[in-house]
């Protein structure tokens, strides 16, 4: 190889490495960072510590799955990010929620209205209580685009029809004029998804997005969210009970129990090597197609504790088969087992 060829090759390699470094930097750019978030509900029975000091990080174009039993604080975490916690009785009492470098907890209500539905969208768990019953589906979708994307009514109408078609609602021109009570639960759920995706948000929070949908439409909706993530670099927080959905769609998984984060890791590591006893119990209670001889699913004994007076120490210790004396007295803290794998358990201290 002559001297000029060698120089050209060095320049080419330098450019390739430079592009790779830039891609890595973008890929690891954080869009959402939650630090010590605490959301309490003040009731006659006492203070319900629904979310008690959790920490999460979501990167650009990344999907984070949040799993756990009902009542563990998943949906309240999502409502806290959106600043939609009903007050009273709820109140965010501590922590910070940084979105694109700015703390959402310091924003005014007017500033949050500008962010909701535009930069951050949410697919709610129950569409029948989220859609306005006195407005048609079409009006509710077009209103979002007219407000945030400054489209004319005609442009918003055309885009709304296309979004309704994309989420699998048949005869979209006709369904645009229907009210929520005229559609099935599954149809309303698809309308909610169309509304959430219409402004191409930077962050999409999906709280059980495939509830009441058949398997075919579930796959279609998940493909739609995946294409949105890849094309527009949208980050997704997926709240679900479906561990199979998490395994096939999420990059990272966070496991919550009784308002706390007990384990967080990339998806492959968590499913191959779960550490926390609660995570292990969730895995064992999931049916598997690779174990044909499995006759009965294991159950997690006991119930999620009341958050008015949660157990001292580790909140899972009354149900944990590996509980020790220290678990009853001392609250464990998150520790790093491997790079990116965090566990909150005294077994590893």
mmCIF file of C-alpha atoms in Angstrom:
data_model
loop_
_atom_site.group_PDB
_atom_site.id
_atom_site.type_symbol
_atom_site.label_atom_id
_atom_site.label_comp_id
_atom_site.label_asym_id
_atom_site.label_seq_id
_atom_site.Cartn_x
_atom_site.Cartn_y
_atom_site.Cartn_z
ATOM 1 C CA UNK A 1 0.000 0.000 0.000
ATOM 2 C CA UNK A 2 1.498 3.395 -0.997
ATOM 3 C CA UNK A 3 1.620 6.444 1.277
ATOM 4 C CA UNK A 4 -1.355 8.269 -0.308
ATOM 5 C CA UNK A 5 -3.582 5.165 -0.062
ATOM 6 C CA UNK A 6 -2.651 4.728 3.587
ATOM 7 C CA UNK A 7 -3.558 8.351 4.323
ATOM 8 C CA UNK A 8 -6.920 7.960 2.597
ATOM 9 C CA UNK A 9 -7.649 4.814 4.626
ATOM 10 C CA UNK A 10 -6.743 6.563 7.877
ATOM 11 C CA UNK A 11 -9.099 9.451 7.054
ATOM 12 C CA UNK A 12 -11.899 6.995 6.210
ATOM 13 C CA UNK A 13 -11.402 5.032 9.448
ATOM 14 C CA UNK A 14 -11.304 8.273 11.414
ATOM 15 C CA UNK A 15 -14.649 9.322 9.929
ATOM 16 C CA UNK A 16 -16.201 5.920 10.675
ATOM 17 C CA UNK A 17 -15.017 6.049 14.290
ATOM 18 C CA UNK A 18 -16.275 9.614 14.620
ATOM 19 C CA UNK A 19 -19.723 8.586 13.339
ATOM 20 C CA UNK A 20 -19.781 5.598 15.695
ATOM 21 C CA UNK A 21 -18.937 7.833 18.659
ATOM 22 C CA UNK A 22 -21.688 10.275 17.709
ATOM 23 C CA UNK A 23 -24.222 7.425 17.367
ATOM 24 C CA UNK A 24 -23.211 6.061 20.781
ATOM 25 C CA UNK A 25 -23.604 9.504 22.318
ATOM 26 C CA UNK A 26 -27.097 9.919 20.846
ATOM 27 C CA UNK A 27 -28.102 6.402 21.792
ATOM 28 C CA UNK A 28 -27.177 6.998 25.430
ATOM 29 C CA UNK A 29 -28.728 10.454 25.660
ATOM 30 C CA UNK A 30 -31.121 10.584 28.609
ATOM 31 C CA UNK A 31 -34.582 11.978 27.938
ATOM 32 C CA UNK A 32 -36.192 11.240 31.325
ATOM 33 C CA UNK A 33 -34.584 10.964 34.736
ATOM 34 C CA UNK A 34 -36.584 10.381 37.935
ATOM 35 C CA UNK A 35 -34.792 10.976 41.220
ATOM 36 C CA UNK A 36 -36.283 10.017 44.588
ATOM 37 C CA UNK A 37 -39.900 10.494 43.475
ATOM 38 C CA UNK A 38 -42.433 10.338 46.316
ATOM 39 C CA UNK A 39 -46.180 10.546 45.707
ATOM 40 C CA UNK A 40 -48.470 10.214 48.733
ATOM 41 C CA UNK A 41 -52.239 10.194 49.137
ATOM 42 C CA UNK A 42 -53.647 11.760 52.292
ATOM 43 C CA UNK A 43 -56.770 9.835 53.310
ATOM 44 C CA UNK A 44 -58.856 9.391 56.450
ATOM 45 C CA UNK A 45 -57.156 6.068 57.059
ATOM 46 C CA UNK A 46 -53.722 7.667 56.903
ATOM 47 C CA UNK A 47 -51.005 8.541 54.420
ATOM 48 C CA UNK A 48 -50.825 6.121 51.485
ATOM 49 C CA UNK A 49 -47.224 6.022 50.254
ATOM 50 C CA UNK A 50 -48.096 4.947 46.726
ATOM 51 C CA UNK A 51 -44.667 5.826 45.280
ATOM 52 C CA UNK A 52 -41.906 6.035 47.850
ATOM 53 C CA UNK A 53 -38.550 7.207 46.546
ATOM 54 C CA UNK A 54 -38.099 5.533 43.149
ATOM 55 C CA UNK A 55 -35.390 6.353 40.610
ATOM 56 C CA UNK A 56 -35.631 5.671 36.872
ATOM 57 C CA UNK A 57 -33.762 6.636 33.720
ATOM 58 C CA UNK A 58 -35.041 6.434 30.149
ATOM 59 C CA UNK A 59 -32.783 7.116 27.167
ATOM 60 C CA UNK A 60 -33.729 8.449 23.737
ATOM 61 C CA UNK A 61 -35.405 5.808 21.520
ATOM 62 C CA UNK A 62 -35.437 3.336 24.419
ATOM 63 C CA UNK A 63 -38.339 1.324 25.793
ATOM 64 C CA UNK A 64 -38.576 0.817 29.554
ATOM 65 C CA UNK A 65 -41.007 -1.759 30.913
ATOM 66 C CA UNK A 66 -42.453 -1.343 34.418
ATOM 67 C CA UNK A 67 -43.904 -4.546 35.879
ATOM 68 C CA UNK A 68 -45.366 -5.595 39.200
ATOM 69 C CA UNK A 69 -48.614 -6.643 40.844
ATOM 70 C CA UNK A 70 -51.662 -4.391 40.941
ATOM 71 C CA UNK A 71 -51.296 -1.720 43.594
ATOM 72 C CA UNK A 72 -47.506 -1.521 43.505
ATOM 73 C CA UNK A 73 -47.409 2.075 42.189
ATOM 74 C CA UNK A 74 -46.888 1.658 38.424
ATOM 75 C CA UNK A 75 -49.786 3.837 37.273
ATOM 76 C CA UNK A 76 -49.184 6.450 39.982
ATOM 77 C CA UNK A 77 -45.605 6.754 38.718
ATOM 78 C CA UNK A 78 -46.938 7.493 35.222
ATOM 79 C CA UNK A 79 -49.458 10.043 36.539
ATOM 80 C CA UNK A 80 -46.691 11.704 38.553
ATOM 81 C CA UNK A 81 -44.564 12.141 35.420
ATOM 82 C CA UNK A 82 -47.531 13.774 33.681
ATOM 83 C CA UNK A 83 -48.390 15.839 36.789
ATOM 84 C CA UNK A 84 -51.907 14.379 36.723
ATOM 85 C CA UNK A 85 -52.068 13.058 40.291
ATOM 86 C CA UNK A 86 -55.509 14.049 41.639
ATOM 87 C CA UNK A 87 -55.059 16.686 44.334
ATOM 88 C CA UNK A 88 -56.553 16.273 46.846
ATOM 89 C CA UNK A 89 -55.935 13.638 48.112
ATOM 90 C CA UNK A 90 -52.719 12.992 46.147
ATOM 91 C CA UNK A 91 -49.569 15.059 46.277
ATOM 92 C CA UNK A 92 -46.025 14.748 44.958
ATOM 93 C CA UNK A 93 -44.042 15.394 48.139
ATOM 94 C CA UNK A 94 -40.455 14.850 47.020
ATOM 95 C CA UNK A 95 -37.977 14.097 44.291
ATOM 96 C CA UNK A 96 -37.475 15.391 40.768
ATOM 97 C CA UNK A 97 -38.660 14.430 37.275
ATOM 98 C CA UNK A 98 -36.222 15.747 34.673
ATOM 99 C CA UNK A 99 -37.503 15.663 31.100
ATOM 100 C CA UNK A 100 -35.103 16.884 28.410
ATOM 101 C CA UNK A 101 -33.054 18.521 31.147
ATOM 102 C CA UNK A 102 -35.911 20.392 32.857
ATOM 103 C CA UNK A 103 -37.649 19.479 36.109
ATOM 104 C CA UNK A 104 -41.350 18.932 35.377
ATOM 105 C CA UNK A 105 -42.219 19.345 39.057
ATOM 106 C CA UNK A 106 -41.171 23.004 38.833
ATOM 107 C CA UNK A 107 -43.319 23.759 35.773
ATOM 108 C CA UNK A 108 -46.482 25.826 35.977
ATOM 109 C CA UNK A 109 -49.789 24.237 34.986
ATOM 110 C CA UNK A 110 -49.821 26.276 31.756
ATOM 111 C CA UNK A 111 -46.350 24.973 30.854
ATOM 112 C CA UNK A 112 -47.438 21.393 31.587
ATOM 113 C CA UNK A 113 -50.452 21.752 29.298
ATOM 114 C CA UNK A 114 -48.016 22.642 26.538
ATOM 115 C CA UNK A 115 -46.014 19.465 27.234
ATOM 116 C CA UNK A 116 -48.871 16.990 27.727
ATOM 117 C CA UNK A 117 -50.107 15.499 24.492
ATOM 118 C CA UNK A 118 -47.316 17.171 22.565
ATOM 119 C CA UNK A 119 -43.905 16.189 23.940
ATOM 120 C CA UNK A 120 -45.243 13.559 26.364
ATOM 121 C CA UNK A 121 -48.329 11.502 25.549
ATOM 122 C CA UNK A 122 -50.060 8.871 27.634
ATOM 123 C CA UNK A 123 -52.273 5.937 26.750
ATOM 124 C CA UNK A 124 -54.528 5.471 29.771
ATOM 125 C CA UNK A 125 -55.617 2.106 31.087
ATOM 126 C CA UNK A 126 -59.365 2.749 30.933
ATOM 127 C CA UNK A 127 -60.425 4.648 27.792
ATOM 128 C CA UNK A 128 -64.064 4.911 28.909
ATOM 129 C CA UNK A 129 -63.054 7.252 31.735
ATOM 130 C CA UNK A 130 -60.411 9.096 29.675
ATOM 131 C CA UNK A 131 -62.370 10.035 26.558
ATOM 132 C CA UNK A 132 -64.847 12.909 26.762
ATOM 133 C CA UNK A 133 -68.356 11.392 26.390
ATOM 134 C CA UNK A 134 -69.910 14.530 24.836
ATOM 135 C CA UNK A 135 -67.404 14.901 21.969
ATOM 136 C CA UNK A 136 -66.985 12.659 18.964
ATOM 137 C CA UNK A 137 -63.840 10.579 18.544
ATOM 138 C CA UNK A 138 -62.834 12.667 15.537
ATOM 139 C CA UNK A 139 -63.163 15.969 17.385
ATOM 140 C CA UNK A 140 -61.050 14.746 20.289
ATOM 141 C CA UNK A 141 -58.222 13.603 18.005
ATOM 142 C CA UNK A 142 -58.268 16.665 15.736
ATOM 143 C CA UNK A 143 -58.359 19.031 18.715
ATOM 144 C CA UNK A 144 -55.005 17.691 19.947
ATOM 145 C CA UNK A 145 -53.325 18.273 16.578
ATOM 146 C CA UNK A 146 -54.859 21.719 16.077
ATOM 147 C CA UNK A 147 -53.681 22.779 19.535
ATOM 148 C CA UNK A 148 -50.141 21.415 19.496
ATOM 149 C CA UNK A 149 -49.198 21.195 15.819
ATOM 150 C CA UNK A 150 -51.083 24.312 14.673
ATOM 151 C CA UNK A 151 -52.785 22.439 11.826
ATOM 152 C CA UNK A 152 -55.873 23.718 10.084
ATOM 153 C CA UNK A 153 -59.089 21.847 10.753
ATOM 154 C CA UNK A 154 -58.962 20.223 7.329
ATOM 155 C CA UNK A 155 -55.338 19.080 7.763
ATOM 156 C CA UNK A 156 -56.066 17.758 11.253
ATOM 157 C CA UNK A 157 -59.136 15.914 9.969
ATOM 158 C CA UNK A 158 -57.146 14.168 7.229
ATOM 159 C CA UNK A 159 -54.401 13.195 9.639
ATOM 160 C CA UNK A 160 -56.926 11.958 12.230
ATOM 161 C CA UNK A 161 -58.590 9.695 9.651
ATOM 162 C CA UNK A 162 -55.192 8.274 8.733
ATOM 163 C CA UNK A 163 -54.283 7.650 12.406
ATOM 164 C CA UNK A 164 -57.618 5.909 13.022
ATOM 165 C CA UNK A 165 -56.955 3.706 10.002
ATOM 166 C CA UNK A 166 -53.425 2.920 11.260
ATOM 167 C CA UNK A 167 -54.636 1.664 14.661
ATOM 168 C CA UNK A 168 -57.054 -0.745 13.002
ATOM 169 C CA UNK A 169 -60.449 0.932 13.335
ATOM 170 C CA UNK A 170 -62.549 -0.056 10.283
ATOM 171 C CA UNK A 171 -64.368 2.556 8.184
ATOM 172 C CA UNK A 172 -62.481 5.497 9.796
ATOM 173 C CA UNK A 173 -64.515 8.205 8.024
ATOM 174 C CA UNK A 174 -67.681 6.894 9.651
ATOM 175 C CA UNK A 175 -66.147 6.159 13.082
ATOM 176 C CA UNK A 176 -64.821 9.733 13.286
ATOM 177 C CA UNK A 177 -68.406 10.880 13.937
ATOM 178 C CA UNK A 178 -69.096 8.335 16.684
ATOM 179 C CA UNK A 179 -69.225 9.118 20.386
ATOM 180 C CA UNK A 180 -67.282 6.921 22.877
ATOM 181 C CA UNK A 181 -70.448 5.190 24.126
ATOM 182 C CA UNK A 182 -71.195 4.051 20.548
ATOM 183 C CA UNK A 183 -67.926 2.102 20.295
ATOM 184 C CA UNK A 184 -66.721 -1.018 22.070
ATOM 185 C CA UNK A 185 -64.036 -0.902 24.762
ATOM 186 C CA UNK A 186 -61.445 -2.156 22.303
ATOM 187 C CA UNK A 187 -62.377 0.493 19.734
ATOM 188 C CA UNK A 188 -62.135 3.233 22.349
ATOM 189 C CA UNK A 189 -58.717 1.931 23.354
ATOM 190 C CA UNK A 190 -57.546 2.201 19.746
ATOM 191 C CA UNK A 191 -58.936 5.743 19.547
ATOM 192 C CA UNK A 192 -56.933 6.620 22.676
ATOM 193 C CA UNK A 193 -53.793 5.219 21.058
ATOM 194 C CA UNK A 194 -54.441 7.195 17.858
ATOM 195 C CA UNK A 195 -54.808 10.367 19.930
ATOM 196 C CA UNK A 196 -51.595 9.688 21.874
ATOM 197 C CA UNK A 197 -49.538 9.024 18.735
ATOM 198 C CA UNK A 198 -50.978 11.811 16.584
ATOM 199 C CA UNK A 199 -48.426 14.467 17.653
ATOM 200 C CA UNK A 200 -45.411 12.140 17.439
ATOM 201 C CA UNK A 201 -44.356 12.669 21.074
ATOM 202 C CA UNK A 202 -40.774 12.432 22.337
ATOM 203 C CA UNK A 203 -41.968 10.243 25.235
ATOM 204 C CA UNK A 204 -44.945 7.880 25.156
ATOM 205 C CA UNK A 205 -46.280 6.420 28.403
ATOM 206 C CA UNK A 206 -48.444 3.383 27.732
ATOM 207 C CA UNK A 207 -50.426 2.107 30.733
ATOM 208 C CA UNK A 208 -51.672 -1.353 29.757
ATOM 209 C CA UNK A 209 -52.127 -0.255 26.110
ATOM 210 C CA UNK A 210 -53.353 -3.623 24.847
ATOM 211 C CA UNK A 211 -56.088 -4.138 27.449
ATOM 212 C CA UNK A 212 -59.372 -5.375 25.895
ATOM 213 C CA UNK A 213 -57.728 -5.895 22.493
ATOM 214 C CA UNK A 214 -57.544 -9.214 20.692
ATOM 215 C CA UNK A 215 -54.155 -10.766 19.968
ATOM 216 C CA UNK A 216 -54.050 -9.606 16.333
ATOM 217 C CA UNK A 217 -54.683 -5.973 17.242
ATOM 218 C CA UNK A 218 -52.233 -6.234 20.160
ATOM 219 C CA UNK A 219 -49.476 -7.193 17.729
ATOM 220 C CA UNK A 220 -50.514 -4.396 15.369
ATOM 221 C CA UNK A 221 -50.408 -1.768 18.130
ATOM 222 C CA UNK A 222 -47.013 -2.937 19.379
ATOM 223 C CA UNK A 223 -45.638 -2.825 15.818
ATOM 224 C CA UNK A 224 -47.002 0.687 15.487
ATOM 225 C CA UNK A 225 -45.258 1.831 18.673
ATOM 226 C CA UNK A 226 -42.050 0.110 17.602
ATOM 227 C CA UNK A 227 -42.072 1.876 14.220
ATOM 228 C CA UNK A 228 -42.722 5.210 15.968
ATOM 229 C CA UNK A 229 -39.743 4.563 18.217
ATOM 230 C CA UNK A 230 -37.471 3.707 15.298
ATOM 231 C CA UNK A 231 -38.609 6.429 12.896
ATOM 232 C CA UNK A 232 -38.989 9.369 15.275
ATOM 233 C CA UNK A 233 -36.691 8.178 18.118
ATOM 234 C CA UNK A 234 -39.623 8.167 20.526
ATOM 235 C CA UNK A 235 -38.929 6.815 24.002
ATOM 236 C CA UNK A 236 -41.579 4.527 25.512
ATOM 237 C CA UNK A 237 -42.517 3.611 29.078
ATOM 238 C CA UNK A 238 -44.632 0.456 28.956
ATOM 239 C CA UNK A 239 -46.635 -0.422 32.067
ATOM 240 C CA UNK A 240 -47.965 -3.952 31.889
ATOM 241 C CA UNK A 241 -48.572 -7.257 33.648
ATOM 242 C CA UNK A 242 -47.664 -9.181 30.503
ATOM 243 C CA UNK A 243 -44.087 -10.362 30.947
ATOM 244 C CA UNK A 244 -44.140 -11.868 27.452
ATOM 245 C CA UNK A 245 -44.894 -8.426 26.029
ATOM 246 C CA UNK A 246 -42.012 -6.968 28.031
ATOM 247 C CA UNK A 247 -39.608 -9.650 26.821
ATOM 248 C CA UNK A 248 -40.426 -8.996 23.174
ATOM 249 C CA UNK A 249 -40.666 -5.209 23.190
ATOM 250 C CA UNK A 250 -38.622 -3.581 25.994
ATOM 251 C CA UNK A 251 -34.940 -2.696 26.194
ATOM 252 C CA UNK A 252 -34.914 -2.349 29.985
ATOM 253 C CA UNK A 253 -37.196 -3.613 32.753
ATOM 254 C CA UNK A 254 -37.982 -2.134 36.154
ATOM 255 C CA UNK A 255 -39.716 -4.284 38.760
ATOM 256 C CA UNK A 256 -41.790 -2.438 41.383
ATOM 257 C CA UNK A 257 -43.191 -3.705 44.642
ATOM 258 C CA UNK A 258 -45.186 -1.746 47.245
ATOM 259 C CA UNK A 259 -44.178 1.653 45.890
ATOM 260 C CA UNK A 260 -40.488 0.828 45.618
ATOM 261 C CA UNK A 261 -38.110 -0.238 42.885
ATOM 262 C CA UNK A 262 -36.688 -3.686 43.677
ATOM 263 C CA UNK A 263 -34.780 -4.556 40.494
ATOM 264 C CA UNK A 264 -33.784 -2.893 37.227
ATOM 265 C CA UNK A 265 -31.789 -4.288 34.330
ATOM 266 C CA UNK A 266 -31.703 -4.724 30.591
ATOM 267 C CA UNK A 267 -34.354 -7.185 29.462
ATOM 268 C CA UNK A 268 -32.095 -10.087 28.498
ATOM 269 C CA UNK A 269 -30.195 -9.997 31.789
ATOM 270 C CA UNK A 270 -33.348 -9.795 33.889
ATOM 271 C CA UNK A 271 -35.028 -12.757 32.211
ATOM 272 C CA UNK A 272 -31.873 -14.873 32.165
ATOM 273 C CA UNK A 273 -30.594 -14.009 35.633
ATOM 274 C CA UNK A 274 -33.227 -12.428 37.924
ATOM 275 C CA UNK A 275 -31.820 -11.612 41.362
ATOM 276 C CA UNK A 276 -34.557 -10.312 43.647
ATOM 277 C CA UNK A 277 -36.830 -12.967 45.217
ATOM 278 C CA UNK A 278 -39.890 -11.023 44.047
ATOM 279 C CA UNK A 279 -38.659 -10.978 40.448
ATOM 280 C CA UNK A 280 -37.963 -14.707 40.674
ATOM 281 C CA UNK A 281 -41.490 -15.282 41.992
ATOM 282 C CA UNK A 282 -42.999 -13.286 39.111
ATOM 283 C CA UNK A 283 -41.009 -15.350 36.607
ATOM 284 C CA UNK A 284 -42.157 -18.633 38.155
ATOM 285 C CA UNK A 285 -45.810 -17.548 38.055
ATOM 286 C CA UNK A 286 -45.600 -16.988 34.288
ATOM 287 C CA UNK A 287 -46.639 -19.829 31.938
ATOM 288 C CA UNK A 288 -43.856 -20.931 29.584
ATOM 289 C CA UNK A 289 -44.047 -22.715 26.248
ATOM 290 C CA UNK A 290 -40.592 -24.251 26.719
ATOM 291 C CA UNK A 291 -41.737 -26.322 29.743
ATOM 292 C CA UNK A 292 -44.432 -28.656 28.364
ATOM 293 C CA UNK A 293 -44.551 -30.704 31.571
ATOM 294 C CA UNK A 294 -45.609 -27.704 33.648
ATOM 295 C CA UNK A 295 -48.961 -28.591 35.225
ATOM 296 C CA UNK A 296 -49.445 -25.815 37.789
ATOM 297 C CA UNK A 297 -48.178 -22.273 38.052
ATOM 298 C CA UNK A 298 -46.492 -21.210 41.271
ATOM 299 C CA UNK A 299 -48.199 -18.500 43.273
ATOM 300 C CA UNK A 300 -46.775 -15.728 45.431
ATOM 301 C CA UNK A 301 -48.144 -16.341 48.914
ATOM 302 C CA UNK A 302 -49.851 -13.450 50.698
ATOM 303 C CA UNK A 303 -50.921 -10.066 49.352
ATOM 304 C CA UNK A 304 -49.413 -6.717 48.482
ATOM 305 C CA UNK A 305 -49.233 -4.843 51.822
ATOM 306 C CA UNK A 306 -51.339 -1.793 52.587
ATOM 307 C CA UNK A 307 -49.388 1.340 51.808
ATOM 308 C CA UNK A 308 -50.866 3.199 54.797
ATOM 309 C CA UNK A 309 -48.687 1.187 57.145
ATOM 310 C CA UNK A 310 -46.193 -0.812 55.053
ATOM 311 C CA UNK A 311 -43.937 -3.402 56.700
ATOM 312 C CA UNK A 312 -40.730 -2.173 58.276
ATOM 313 C CA UNK A 313 -37.477 -3.128 56.607
ATOM 314 C CA UNK A 314 -37.894 -4.826 53.247
ATOM 315 C CA UNK A 315 -41.530 -4.560 52.220
ATOM 316 C CA UNK A 316 -41.459 -7.968 50.563
ATOM 317 C CA UNK A 317 -40.144 -9.852 53.614
ATOM 318 C CA UNK A 318 -43.574 -11.102 54.892
ATOM 319 C CA UNK A 319 -43.978 -12.991 51.570
ATOM 320 C CA UNK A 320 -40.339 -13.798 50.871
ATOM 321 C CA UNK A 321 -39.188 -17.436 51.195
ATOM 322 C CA UNK A 322 -35.587 -16.269 51.749
ATOM 323 C CA UNK A 323 -36.251 -13.585 54.363
ATOM 324 C CA UNK A 324 -33.637 -13.063 57.091
ATOM 325 C CA UNK A 325 -33.731 -11.232 60.418
ATOM 326 C CA UNK A 326 -32.228 -8.087 58.909
ATOM 327 C CA UNK A 327 -35.031 -7.971 56.334
ATOM 328 C CA UNK A 328 -37.563 -7.231 59.095
ATOM 329 C CA UNK A 329 -35.561 -4.330 60.537
ATOM 330 C CA UNK A 330 -33.553 -2.620 57.836
ATOM 331 C CA UNK A 331 -34.742 -1.200 54.529
ATOM 332 C CA UNK A 332 -32.479 -2.367 51.672
ATOM 333 C CA UNK A 333 -31.052 0.075 49.160
ATOM 334 C CA UNK A 334 -30.380 -0.333 45.464
ATOM 335 C CA UNK A 335 -26.961 -1.771 44.744
ATOM 336 C CA UNK A 336 -25.260 -2.559 41.472
ATOM 337 C CA UNK A 337 -24.700 -6.258 40.868
ATOM 338 C CA UNK A 338 -23.367 -5.892 37.320
ATOM 339 C CA UNK A 339 -23.133 -2.869 34.994
ATOM 340 C CA UNK A 340 -26.697 -1.606 34.630
ATOM 341 C CA UNK A 341 -28.170 -4.312 36.902
ATOM 342 C CA UNK A 342 -29.562 -2.839 40.141
ATOM 343 C CA UNK A 343 -31.101 -4.871 42.973
ATOM 344 C CA UNK A 344 -32.578 -3.850 46.304
ATOM 345 C CA UNK A 345 -32.121 -6.910 48.529
ATOM 346 C CA UNK A 346 -30.149 -7.834 51.675
ATOM 347 C CA UNK A 347 -29.157 -11.163 50.091
ATOM 348 C CA UNK A 348 -26.538 -9.308 48.066
ATOM 349 C CA UNK A 349 -25.313 -6.829 50.644
#
